[in-house]
Amino acid sequence: MKSFFLLLSFFLNIYLGAYVARKSWRNITHRYFFYFAFFVSIWSLIQLLLIFIANLQNLEIANWVGRLSFVFVSFIPSSFLSFSLVFPTD
């Protein structure tokens, strides 16, 4: 059941970010929201991959994907900060 919600989160975040970005890509608020939604969706996709890899009992790949998860999750706070700094002014 957890994998269903991670997959749903991935698709909803990609859809929402793309929808907002398509409205007006030149608007900096829309771009920063797209970046934020993109990093959240990639993070949930990597968490889904970790669940499937853990079921395969392949620890070397699980370690690599786990490290990749930390790379993408580190971009979430900075993209949210960028979005929150421009959102009220636009």
Short mmCIF file of C-alpha atoms in Angstrom, two decimals, residues 1-64:
data_model
loop_
_atom_site.label_atom_id
_atom_site.label_comp_id
_atom_site.label_asym_id
_atom_site.label_seq_id
_atom_site.Cartn_x
_atom_site.Cartn_y
_atom_site.Cartn_z
CA MET A 1 0.00 0.00 0.00
CA LYS A 2 2.93 2.31 0.73
CA SER A 3 4.23 1.89 -2.81
CA PHE A 4 0.85 2.94 -4.22
CA PHE A 5 0.95 6.24 -2.34
CA LEU A 6 4.55 6.88 -3.38
CA LEU A 7 3.65 6.30 -7.01
CA LEU A 8 0.58 8.50 -6.65
CA SER A 9 2.71 11.22 -5.06
CA PHE A 10 5.19 11.00 -7.92
CA PHE A 11 2.56 11.42 -10.64
CA LEU A 12 0.59 14.12 -8.83
CA ASN A 13 3.68 16.21 -8.16
CA ILE A 14 4.92 15.89 -11.73
CA TYR A 15 1.47 16.76 -13.07
CA LEU A 16 0.98 19.71 -10.75
CA GLY A 17 4.46 21.10 -11.42
CA ALA A 18 4.07 20.73 -15.19
CA TYR A 19 0.60 22.26 -15.11
CA VAL A 20 1.80 25.34 -13.25
CA ALA A 21 4.92 25.65 -15.42
CA ARG A 22 2.89 25.45 -18.63
CA LYS A 23 0.73 28.36 -17.51
CA SER A 24 3.62 30.79 -17.73
CA TRP A 25 7.20 29.51 -17.84
CA ARG A 26 8.54 33.07 -17.92
CA ASN A 27 7.05 33.75 -14.49
CA ILE A 28 9.75 33.04 -11.90
CA THR A 29 7.20 31.90 -9.31
CA HIS A 30 5.92 29.21 -11.66
CA ARG A 31 9.45 28.02 -12.41
CA TYR A 32 10.42 27.79 -8.74
CA PHE A 33 7.25 25.89 -7.95
CA PHE A 34 8.04 23.49 -10.80
CA TYR A 35 11.54 22.91 -9.40
CA PHE A 36 10.11 22.22 -5.96
CA ALA A 37 7.48 19.79 -7.28
CA PHE A 38 10.10 18.11 -9.48
CA PHE A 39 12.48 17.40 -6.59
CA VAL A 40 9.67 16.12 -4.36
CA SER A 41 8.45 13.80 -7.13
CA ILE A 42 11.94 12.46 -7.86
CA TRP A 43 12.45 11.83 -4.17
CA SER A 44 9.22 9.84 -3.92
CA LEU A 45 10.18 7.85 -7.02
CA ILE A 46 13.55 6.99 -5.47
CA GLN A 47 11.81 5.91 -2.26
CA LEU A 48 9.63 3.63 -4.35
CA LEU A 49 12.73 2.18 -5.99
CA LEU A 50 14.23 1.56 -2.55
CA ILE A 51 11.19 -0.48 -1.54
CA PHE A 52 11.48 -2.67 -4.63
CA ILE A 53 15.25 -3.04 -4.32
CA ALA A 54 14.97 -3.96 -0.64
CA ASN A 55 12.59 -6.76 -1.65
CA LEU A 56 15.24 -8.05 -4.05
CA GLN A 57 17.81 -8.25 -1.24
CA ASN A 58 20.47 -6.44 -3.31
CA LEU A 59 22.28 -4.37 -0.70
CA GLU A 60 24.87 -2.82 -3.01
CA ILE A 61 22.25 -1.26 -5.29
CA ALA A 62 20.07 -0.32 -2.30
CA ASN A 63 23.03 1.54 -0.78
CA TRP A 64 23.64 3.43 -4.02
#
